Amino acid sequence: MAKAQEWNNTAIHYYQQSLKLYTNETSKNKVRLAMIAPYRRQKKYNTALRLARWVTKHAEKKGELGNLKNSYSSLGNVFYNLSQADTFSIKWVDSSLHYHRKSIELRKKHFPHTQAMAYYNSSFAYEAISPDSAIHYTKLALQQPHLEAYHKALYNIRLAQIYYKKKAFKTGKHYLSKTQKIHYQDLNLQNMYWFYRAMIALFQQNIREAKQGFNKYDSVISLLRNNAQNMADQKGLTEMIREDYQDACNAAMQMYKHTKNEVYLGLINQYKIKKQQASKKYIRTHLLIEKQDSLLLSKVYSTTESRMTKPTLETQLSNENTQRWIFWGIMTILIMLGGIVWWYQLQQKQAMPPPVEQPQLIITNQKLNTKLLSSLAEQNEFEKILSLLNTNLGNDTLKHYTQNLPNDVTLSAQEKVYLKLLSEGFSQWEIGQMLNKNKRSIIEWDKKLKQKLNKVQ
């Protein structure tokens, strides 16, 4: 309940209490996975990453697929957060995509009813490098059967968010209108809905609707602030409000430069005031948290100092000498061990036979060998690519499309490769990366293939 209300410290407290009560590691790992979300909200990414890696290592060793699928998703989410914090490093995006792909593959085989949230999480990792792929995976999440009303609203708002960032405001508003029909009581969903509705209205030069949207947004924020139980949660909430009004300020400034309409200047001043108010509340809560922490630390130090006796000068000198001897003894042992390991590795290298070249496989650990695919595609060897894909992935998906084709309609090897990869769940952007083709070529393949399949229908 505390986690649902985003009382992060309270949720972590109760999870830590339950960890003490459980005796088996499988149950403890479920609790550790649940703790990752509150730590992510508090931006304690190192702690969240350590928990996710611990669970992944244990689940892979013991074959606990239920915990493993969730730990893969958690690792993907934490690496996405790290990519947002460190925008100059592409390695976080690669790691996020890697673990989300592993989560999707595992869920396809063993937990097909849980695929929707895995697709939704993947959309965030793709957003920075390929917004079209982010849309593709969010739509896949919406196509899953037996979705609850909450998840339908969440995925539609996510599509509206991506289209808003692509400046496709009409399409974004279309998906927001779909969420309006779904009845929900979640304050976080309402918060996202009204914010993006107001921002889209702002760019569509609908000032009245934008003001109404931000007024609704403010009322939801006041409810969320009343629900916040402790200072840390209030600090995170005010930081979010400050960032949102900074985005609104920038949007209003863009519209003023575009239209030279002084109404937008009034909006800029209004949003600046709200951003400053949020900044003051953020600073106030931050100072209160620091004060509470310093009081707690002072109590801890006072109790420890009262228990400790003051050492004499002789004992201090003897302790320093023993510490020095221990240090040099450990260093000597480490140097000797390093020399032994180096000598052993040298002997092993001399005794080893020359390496035998192994044939390159199309699939390694359920991951496509993109170098081999791209090199074959450059030589137009699509027949070889198709045979490799059929050998390692099966040809059931292609049979579904080709068994009913009439005699006058035939698919080329290139079109079969594209159709095969598309039916396996890869987006157009991913297929282009695998086959080393640009976006225009992939779009032309897709257009020709749809024309042929439409003739059959």
XYZ file of C-alpha atoms in Angstrom, residues 36 54 74 88 163 165 199 216 225 256-257 274 286 297 331 400-401:
17
model
C 13.855 -1.748 -6.477
C 21.876 -10.193 -6.678
C 14.355 -4.403 -13.276
C 26.708 11.132 -22.688
C 3.907 11.403 -30.140
C 7.860 14.496 -28.130
C 1.141 20.699 -23.201
C -6.486 20.172 -13.249
C 1.268 16.253 -1.865
C 5.804 33.218 -28.263
C 8.825 33.239 -30.628
C 4.915 28.086 -10.080
C 15.954 19.250 1.445
C 24.227 11.240 13.250
C 51.602 -6.579 0.620
C 1.397 -18.998 -41.876
C 1.854 -16.281 -44.525
